[in-house]
Each structure stands twice: as C-alpha cells, then as structure tokens.
CSV table of C-alpha atoms in Angstrom, one decimal:
chain,number,residue,atom,x,y,z
Y,1,MET,CA,96.2,68.9,73.9
Y,2,PHE,CA,95.1,70.8,77.0
Y,3,VAL,CA,94.1,73.8,75.0
Y,4,LEU,CA,92.0,71.6,72.7
Y,5,SER,CA,90.2,69.9,75.6
Y,6,PHE,CA,89.7,73.3,77.2
Y,7,LEU,CA,88.2,74.7,74.0
Y,8,LEU,CA,85.9,71.7,73.6
Y,9,ARG,CA,84.7,71.8,77.1
Y,10,ARG,CA,84.0,75.6,77.1
Y,11,LEU,CA,82.3,75.4,73.7
Y,12,LEU,CA,80.0,72.6,74.9
Y,13,GLN,CA,79.2,74.6,78.0
Y,14,GLY,CA,78.5,77.7,75.8
Y,15,ALA,CA,76.2,75.6,73.5
Y,16,LEU,CA,74.2,74.6,76.6
Y,17,ILE,CA,73.9,78.2,77.7
Y,18,ILE,CA,72.8,79.3,74.3
Y,19,LEU,CA,70.2,76.6,74.1
Y,20,LEU,CA,68.9,77.5,77.5
Y,21,VAL,CA,68.7,81.2,76.6
Y,22,THR,CA,67.0,80.3,73.3
Y,23,PHE,CA,64.3,78.2,75.1
Y,24,ILE,CA,63.7,80.9,77.8
Y,25,ILE,CA,63.4,83.8,75.3
Y,26,PHE,CA,61.3,81.8,72.9
Y,27,THR,CA,58.8,80.6,75.5
Y,28,LEU,CA,58.5,83.9,77.3
Y,29,LEU,CA,57.8,85.8,74.1
Y,30,ARG,CA,54.9,83.5,73.4
Y,31,VAL,CA,53.2,83.5,76.8
Y,32,VAL,CA,53.3,87.3,77.4
Y,33,PRO,CA,50.0,89.1,76.6
Y,34,GLY,CA,49.5,90.5,73.1
Y,35,ASP,CA,49.1,89.2,69.6
Y,36,PRO,CA,51.8,90.0,67.1
Y,37,ALA,CA,49.6,89.0,64.2
Y,38,ARG,CA,47.0,91.6,65.2
Y,39,LEU,CA,49.7,94.1,65.7
Y,40,ILE,CA,50.9,93.5,62.1
Y,41,VAL,CA,47.5,93.6,60.4
Y,42,GLY,CA,46.1,96.4,62.6
Y,43,GLY,CA,43.8,96.6,65.5
Y,44,MET,CA,40.7,97.2,63.3
Y,45,ALA,CA,41.3,94.1,61.1
Y,46,PRO,CA,38.7,91.3,61.1
Y,47,ASP,CA,39.5,88.2,63.1
Y,48,GLU,CA,39.6,86.2,59.9
Y,49,VAL,CA,42.5,88.3,58.7
Y,50,VAL,CA,44.3,88.0,62.0
Y,51,VAL,CA,43.9,84.2,62.0
Y,52,MET,CA,45.3,84.0,58.4
Y,53,LYS,CA,48.3,86.1,59.4
Y,54,ALA,CA,49.0,84.0,62.4
Y,55,LYS,CA,48.8,80.9,60.3
Y,56,GLU,CA,51.1,82.4,57.7
Y,57,LEU,CA,53.7,83.2,60.5
Y,58,GLY,CA,53.3,79.8,62.1
Y,59,LEU,CA,52.0,81.2,65.3
Y,60,ASP,CA,48.9,78.9,65.3
Y,61,ARG,CA,51.1,75.9,66.0
Y,62,PRO,CA,51.8,74.6,69.5
Y,63,ILE,CA,54.8,76.2,71.2
Y,64,PRO,CA,57.0,73.0,71.3
Y,65,VAL,CA,56.4,72.5,67.6
Y,66,GLN,CA,57.4,76.1,66.9
Y,67,PHE,CA,60.5,75.8,69.1
Y,68,VAL,CA,61.7,72.6,67.3
Y,69,SER,CA,61.2,74.2,63.9
Y,70,TYR,CA,63.1,77.3,65.1
Y,71,LEU,CA,66.0,75.2,66.3
Y,72,GLY,CA,66.2,73.4,62.9
Y,73,ASP,CA,66.5,76.8,61.2
Y,74,LEU,CA,68.9,78.0,63.8
Y,75,VAL,CA,71.4,75.2,63.2
Y,76,THR,CA,71.6,76.3,59.5
Y,77,GLY,CA,72.4,79.9,60.6
Y,78,ASP,CA,68.9,81.2,59.8
Y,79,LEU,CA,67.6,83.4,62.6
Y,80,GLY,CA,64.3,83.9,60.9
Y,81,THR,CA,62.6,86.8,59.2
Y,82,SER,CA,61.3,90.0,60.9
Y,83,PHE,CA,57.6,90.2,61.4
Y,84,VAL,CA,57.6,94.0,60.9
Y,85,ARG,CA,60.6,95.4,59.2
Y,86,PRO,CA,60.8,95.5,55.4
Y,87,LYS,CA,63.9,94.3,53.5
Y,88,SER,CA,65.2,97.9,53.5
Y,89,GLY,CA,65.5,97.8,57.3
Y,90,ALA,CA,63.0,100.6,57.9
Y,91,SER,CA,61.6,100.8,61.4
Y,92,LEU,CA,58.1,100.0,60.3
Y,93,GLY,CA,57.1,97.9,57.4
Y,94,GLY,CA,55.1,99.9,54.8
Y,95,SER,CA,55.7,103.2,56.7
Y,96,SER,CA,57.2,104.7,53.6
Y,97,PHE,CA,55.0,104.7,50.6
Y,98,ASP,CA,58.0,104.9,48.2
Y,99,ASP,CA,59.8,101.9,49.8
Y,100,ALA,CA,60.0,99.3,47.0
Y,101,THR,CA,60.8,96.6,49.6
Y,102,ARG,CA,57.8,97.2,51.9
Y,103,GLU,CA,56.2,94.0,50.9
Y,104,GLU,CA,59.3,91.9,51.7
Y,105,ARG,CA,60.5,91.3,55.2
Y,106,ALA,CA,64.1,91.6,56.3
Y,107,LYS,CA,66.2,88.8,57.5
Y,108,VAL,CA,67.0,89.0,61.2
Y,109,LEU,CA,70.7,88.2,60.7
Y,110,ASP,CA,71.0,91.0,58.1
Y,111,LEU,CA,69.4,93.5,60.6
Y,112,ILE,CA,71.8,92.4,63.4
Y,113,LEU,CA,74.9,92.5,61.2
Y,114,THR,CA,73.9,96.0,59.9
Y,115,THR,CA,73.7,97.5,63.5
Y,116,LEU,CA,76.5,95.4,65.1
Y,117,PRO,CA,79.4,97.5,63.9
Y,118,MET,CA,77.8,100.6,65.4
Y,119,THR,CA,77.5,99.0,68.8
Y,120,LEU,CA,81.0,97.5,68.6
Y,121,GLN,CA,82.4,101.0,67.8
Y,122,LEU,CA,80.5,102.5,70.7
Y,123,ALA,CA,81.7,99.7,73.1
Y,124,ALA,CA,85.4,100.0,71.9
Y,125,VAL,CA,85.4,103.8,72.4
Y,126,ALA,CA,83.8,103.5,75.8
Y,127,LEU,CA,86.3,100.9,76.9
Y,128,ALA,CA,89.2,102.9,75.6
Y,129,LEU,CA,88.1,106.1,77.4
Y,130,ALA,CA,87.5,104.1,80.6
Y,131,LEU,CA,91.0,102.5,80.5
Y,132,LEU,CA,92.6,105.9,79.7
Y,133,VAL,CA,91.2,107.3,83.0
Y,134,ALA,CA,91.1,104.3,85.2
Y,135,ALA,CA,94.2,102.2,84.3
Y,136,PRO,CA,96.8,104.8,85.5
Y,137,LEU,CA,94.8,105.8,88.6
Y,138,GLY,CA,94.0,102.3,89.6
Y,139,THR,CA,97.6,101.2,89.2
Y,140,LEU,CA,98.8,104.1,91.3
Y,141,GLY,CA,96.2,103.3,93.9
Y,142,GLY,CA,97.5,99.7,94.2
Y,143,LEU,CA,101.1,100.8,94.4
Y,144,TYR,CA,100.4,103.3,97.1
Y,145,PRO,CA,97.6,101.8,99.2
Y,146,GLY,CA,96.1,104.1,101.9
Y,147,ARG,CA,97.7,107.2,100.3
Y,148,TRP,CA,96.3,109.9,98.1
Y,149,PRO,CA,96.2,107.9,94.8
Y,150,ASP,CA,94.2,105.2,96.6
Y,151,LYS,CA,91.8,107.7,98.2
Y,152,LEU,CA,91.4,109.5,94.9
Y,153,ALA,CA,90.6,106.3,93.1
Y,154,LEU,CA,88.0,105.4,95.7
Y,155,ALA,CA,86.4,108.9,95.5
Y,156,ILE,CA,86.2,108.9,91.7
Y,157,GLY,CA,84.9,105.3,91.7
Y,158,SER,CA,82.2,106.2,94.3
Y,159,ILE,CA,81.1,109.2,92.3
Y,160,CYS,CA,80.9,107.3,89.0
Y,161,VAL,CA,79.0,104.3,90.4
Y,162,SER,CA,76.5,106.7,92.0
Y,163,THR,CA,75.7,108.6,88.8
Y,164,PRO,CA,72.7,107.3,86.9
Y,165,ASN,CA,73.6,106.9,83.2
Y,166,PHE,CA,70.3,108.2,81.9
Y,167,TRP,CA,70.7,111.4,84.0
Y,168,LEU,CA,74.3,111.8,83.0
Y,169,GLY,CA,73.4,111.4,79.3
Y,170,ILE,CA,70.7,114.1,79.5
Y,171,VAL,CA,73.0,116.5,81.4
Y,172,LEU,CA,76.0,116.0,79.0
Y,173,THR,CA,73.7,116.5,76.0
Y,174,LEU,CA,72.3,119.8,77.4
Y,175,PHE,CA,75.7,121.0,78.4
Y,176,LEU,CA,78.2,119.8,75.7
Y,177,SER,CA,75.8,119.6,72.8
Y,178,VAL,CA,73.0,122.2,73.2
Y,179,LYS,CA,74.8,124.9,75.2
Y,180,LEU,CA,78.5,124.6,74.2
Y,181,LYS,CA,77.9,122.9,70.8
Y,182,LEU,CA,81.1,120.9,71.3
Y,183,LEU,CA,79.8,117.5,70.4
Y,184,PRO,CA,76.8,116.2,68.4
Y,185,ALA,CA,74.3,114.2,70.4
Y,186,ILE,CA,71.4,112.7,68.5
Y,187,GLY,CA,71.5,110.1,65.7
Y,188,TYR,CA,74.6,109.2,63.8
Y,189,ARG,CA,76.3,111.1,60.9
Y,190,GLY,CA,79.9,110.3,61.7
Y,191,PHE,CA,82.3,109.2,64.4
Y,192,SER,CA,81.8,112.3,66.4
Y,193,TYR,CA,78.3,111.1,67.3
Y,194,THR,CA,79.9,108.2,69.1
Y,195,ILE,CA,81.9,110.2,71.6
Y,196,LEU,CA,79.1,111.5,73.9
Y,197,PRO,CA,77.3,108.2,74.5
Y,198,ALA,CA,80.8,106.6,74.8
Y,199,ILE,CA,81.6,109.0,77.7
Y,200,VAL,CA,78.4,108.1,79.5
Y,201,LEU,CA,79.2,104.3,79.1
Y,202,ALA,CA,82.8,104.9,80.2
Y,203,VAL,CA,81.7,106.5,83.4
Y,204,GLU,CA,79.8,103.3,84.2
Y,205,ILE,CA,82.9,101.1,83.6
Y,206,VAL,CA,85.5,103.3,85.4
Y,207,PRO,CA,84.6,102.2,88.9
Y,208,PHE,CA,85.0,98.5,88.1
Y,209,ILE,CA,88.4,99.0,86.5
Y,210,LEU,CA,89.6,101.2,89.3
Y,211,ARG,CA,88.5,98.7,92.0
Y,212,THR,CA,89.9,95.7,90.1
Y,213,LEU,CA,93.3,97.2,89.4
Y,214,THR,CA,93.7,98.8,92.8
Y,215,VAL,CA,93.1,95.5,94.6
Y,216,SER,CA,95.0,93.4,92.1
Y,217,VAL,CA,98.1,95.5,92.1
Y,218,ALA,CA,98.1,95.9,95.9
Y,219,GLN,CA,97.8,92.1,96.3
Y,220,VAL,CA,100.6,91.4,93.8
Y,221,MET,CA,102.9,93.9,95.5
Y,222,ARG,CA,102.6,92.0,98.7
Y,223,GLU,CA,103.7,88.7,97.2
Y,224,ASP,CA,107.1,87.2,98.2
Y,225,PHE,CA,108.6,87.3,94.7
Y,226,ILE,CA,108.0,91.1,94.6
Y,227,GLN,CA,109.3,91.6,98.2
Y,228,LEU,CA,112.5,89.7,97.3
Y,229,ALA,CA,113.1,91.5,94.0
Y,230,PRO,CA,115.5,94.2,95.6
Y,231,ILE,CA,117.7,91.4,96.9
Y,232,ARG,CA,118.1,90.2,93.4
Y,233,GLY,CA,119.2,93.6,92.4
Y,234,LEU,CA,116.0,94.7,90.6
Y,235,SER,CA,115.0,98.3,90.9
Y,236,ARG,CA,111.5,99.2,92.0
Y,237,SER,CA,110.5,100.5,88.5
Y,238,ARG,CA,111.8,97.3,86.8
Y,239,THR,CA,110.0,95.1,89.4
Y,240,ILE,CA,106.7,96.9,88.8
Y,241,PHE,CA,106.8,97.0,85.0
Y,242,SER,CA,108.4,93.5,84.4
Y,243,HIS,CA,106.6,91.5,87.1
Y,244,ALA,CA,103.9,93.3,89.1
Y,245,LEU,CA,101.8,94.7,86.2
Y,246,GLY,CA,101.8,91.5,84.2
Y,247,ASN,CA,100.5,89.5,87.1
Y,248,SER,CA,98.0,92.2,87.9
Y,249,ALA,CA,96.6,92.3,84.4
Y,250,ILE,CA,94.8,88.9,84.5
Y,251,PRO,CA,91.8,90.1,86.7
Y,252,LEU,CA,91.6,93.2,84.5
Y,253,ILE,CA,91.5,91.1,81.3
Y,254,ASN,CA,88.7,89.0,82.8
Y,255,LEU,CA,86.8,92.1,83.8
Y,256,LEU,CA,87.2,93.7,80.3
Y,257,GLY,CA,85.8,90.5,78.7
Y,258,VAL,CA,82.7,90.7,81.0
Y,259,GLN,CA,82.3,94.4,80.4
Y,260,LEU,CA,82.5,94.0,76.6
Y,261,GLY,CA,79.8,91.3,76.7
Y,262,MET,CA,77.6,93.5,78.9
Y,263,LEU,CA,78.1,96.5,76.6
Y,264,LEU,CA,77.0,94.5,73.6
Y,265,GLY,CA,73.7,93.6,75.3
Y,266,GLY,CA,73.3,96.4,77.8
Y,267,VAL,CA,73.5,99.6,75.9
Y,268,LEU,CA,69.7,99.9,75.4
Y,269,VAL,CA,69.2,103.0,77.5
Y,270,ILE,CA,72.1,104.9,76.2
Y,271,GLU,CA,71.4,104.1,72.5
Y,272,PHE,CA,67.8,105.1,73.1
Y,273,ILE,CA,68.6,108.4,74.7
Y,274,PHE,CA,71.1,109.3,71.9
Y,275,ASP,CA,69.0,107.7,69.1
Y,276,TYR,CA,72.2,105.8,68.3
Y,277,PRO,CA,71.5,103.2,65.6
Y,278,GLY,CA,73.0,100.1,67.3
Y,279,LEU,CA,71.9,96.8,68.7
Y,280,GLY,CA,70.3,98.5,71.7
Y,281,LEU,CA,68.0,100.7,69.7
Y,282,LEU,CA,67.2,97.8,67.4
Y,283,THR,CA,66.2,95.7,70.4
Y,284,ILE,CA,64.0,98.5,71.9
Y,285,ASN,CA,62.2,98.9,68.6
Y,286,ALA,CA,61.7,95.2,68.3
Y,287,VAL,CA,60.2,94.9,71.7
Y,288,LEU,CA,57.8,97.8,71.1
Y,289,GLN,CA,56.7,96.2,67.8
Y,290,ARG,CA,56.6,92.7,69.3
Y,291,ASP,CA,58.9,91.5,66.6
Y,292,PHE,CA,59.5,88.0,68.0
Y,293,PRO,CA,62.1,86.7,65.5
Y,294,LEU,CA,64.1,89.9,65.8
Y,295,ILE,CA,64.1,89.8,69.7
Y,296,GLN,CA,65.0,86.1,69.7
Y,297,GLY,CA,67.8,86.6,67.1
Y,298,ILE,CA,69.3,89.5,69.1
Y,299,ALA,CA,69.2,87.6,72.3
Y,300,ILE,CA,70.8,84.5,70.8
Y,301,PHE,CA,73.4,86.5,68.9
Y,302,ILE,CA,74.5,88.4,72.0
Y,303,SER,CA,74.7,85.1,73.9
Y,304,VAL,CA,77.0,83.6,71.3
Y,305,MET,CA,79.2,86.7,71.4
Y,306,PHE,CA,79.3,86.6,75.2
Y,307,VAL,CA,80.4,83.0,75.2
Y,308,MET,CA,83.0,83.5,72.5
Y,309,ILE,CA,84.4,86.6,74.3
Y,310,ASN,CA,84.7,84.7,77.6
Y,311,VAL,CA,86.5,81.8,75.9
Y,312,LEU,CA,88.9,84.2,74.2
Y,313,VAL,CA,89.6,86.0,77.5
Y,314,ASP,CA,90.3,82.7,79.3
Y,315,LEU,CA,92.8,81.8,76.5
Y,316,ILE,CA,94.6,85.1,76.8
Y,317,ALA,CA,94.7,84.8,80.6
Y,318,MET,CA,96.2,81.2,80.3
Y,319,THR,CA,98.8,82.6,77.8
Y,320,ILE,CA,99.9,85.3,80.3
Y,321,ASP,CA,99.9,82.8,83.3
Y,322,PRO,CA,100.1,79.1,82.3
Y,323,ARG,CA,99.6,78.2,85.9
Y,324,LEU,CA,95.9,79.0,85.6
Y,325,GLU,CA,93.4,76.2,85.2
Y,326,TYR,CA,89.8,76.4,84.0
C-alpha cells in the first residue's frame, strides 16, 4: 500500500514538473527572435508565402491557443511533426534531390526514438567506465580516510573535475585517433565509435562517484553497528562486504540516477564534437534550424525520462533500506 501511494505521489509530482517544463519551453521558443516560417521557405521568399507557411504550421494563432492545442496532442502521445526534417530523417528537408520523402515531414517521436538508443549506449558505456575506475578507489578512500587511497581519490577527482570536456575530447581525438590510430573518433560506424566520447563523459562523472563513495563509506564505517561487529565475531572483510558496502550504496544509487538523467540531456557538446548521432546532436541541429516541435519534443521526452529514472532509483533505494521514507 505504501509503495502504491509513493508511486502515485511521485508520478503526480512528475506530471507537474513535465507540464511546467512544457509550458516554459513552448513559451520561450515563441518569444525569441526569428521566424521559423521564413527559415523554412527561405529568406528571399515573398511575405505572402511566409504568411501562408505560418498559417499552415499554426504559428499565426495566439500562443495560449497553440499551447492548449499542443497539450491535446501531447496527451495522445503525439509530439508533433518536424518543421524541417523529411520523413527519412535527413538533417535538412529537401537537401537531397533523390530523397523520395523530402515533401513529407518526420514525426518528432520517430526522430527521438531513432537517436535514443545511441545516447543510451553512450551513457551506459560512460557510466560503466566511470564505475570501473571510481568505485574501487572511492571505496578504499572511505575505508582508509586520511591515508594514501583517500588522498589519491581526492587528487584524481580534482584533476578530472578541473578538465574541460571539450578540451579533453579534442586532445584525445588528436592523440588516440589521429596520431596513434587506436580508436575511431568522428561519426558512428560501430560500437568502437562510442568508446572515445564515453571516456570523455566518464572523466566528468568520476569525481562525483569518488566523492560520494568516499564520504558514504567513511560515514558508515563510523556507525555503531560496524564498530560492534568484531564483538559479534565478524571479521573485518565480512563486516565490509556484508554490511558496510550495502549501506554505503544508497547515496551512490541516487547519484547514478541523477547522472544518467543528466547524461541523456547533457551530452550536446560531446556528441557535437564527435559527430555522434544521438539526442545531443539532434538537439543542436534542431536549435540551429529553429525546429520548434523537435526542440519541444526532446525537452519533454528527457523530462519524462528523468522523472521515471528518479522514481525507479527511489524504489531501488527503498528496497535496499526499507527505513527510508520519501
């Protein structure tokens, strides 16, 4: 019963957040300078043509009317149709003469679902690499506070958090791809093209995991039930693996949920640098083309994903420690 009330409460909160995000994005896109109708028909097109295109797209209606109409479509799962991209998903509608779908516009949801697996793959590899490096070191830092593992974790975290991702991406591309030819860098022709951008993203995540684990493990190791474990006849290794690590994992799970949500919506720079065909690159192109429906759809979709990830993370944390209350 508690779980059902928790889910209902969190889903209602999430719905309000998504509605607020939708309203903000929808309004901002329509008050910023620029006319998407003129961008679509071309800068040299007569004003009459621009007006006809705006009417066709519904941009001539008042913003509140447009918003209510958009919400009605949103409830049915329709995120709208791209202003620019043809049904084939090409970057610019009509840019390819032999594109048979250049007269038809792509559905926003189809474009998102096409690129989402790429971003999920990138995020998963980045999280795996970050955990591979940070989890053992962060745990050792918490077990031996003030000693060399703790100092090493602090040093690595400081270096990683001080390194700009765009600079690191360029340097790794020049060194590992251009000079040593160990990894491909630009575009996507297979899984190997995911590794280099994933390394750059992992460097961003490592400091947060290190700090969270170091503090969490150190705090749990000072708890009374850990201090009294030797009296109960438990060895140090059994105390750590059976009791300390499980209780230390909850802050890490919460952090990973937040980081995964941020990765889904915050990989724009990395995907742009590596020309990686994910949600980030799709978002940048949509902004450059002033493709309102696509920008709105991506923002709403990421908001929904973020809400669902956080609900799932809270449920996992409650399963590990039933004493938690949300």
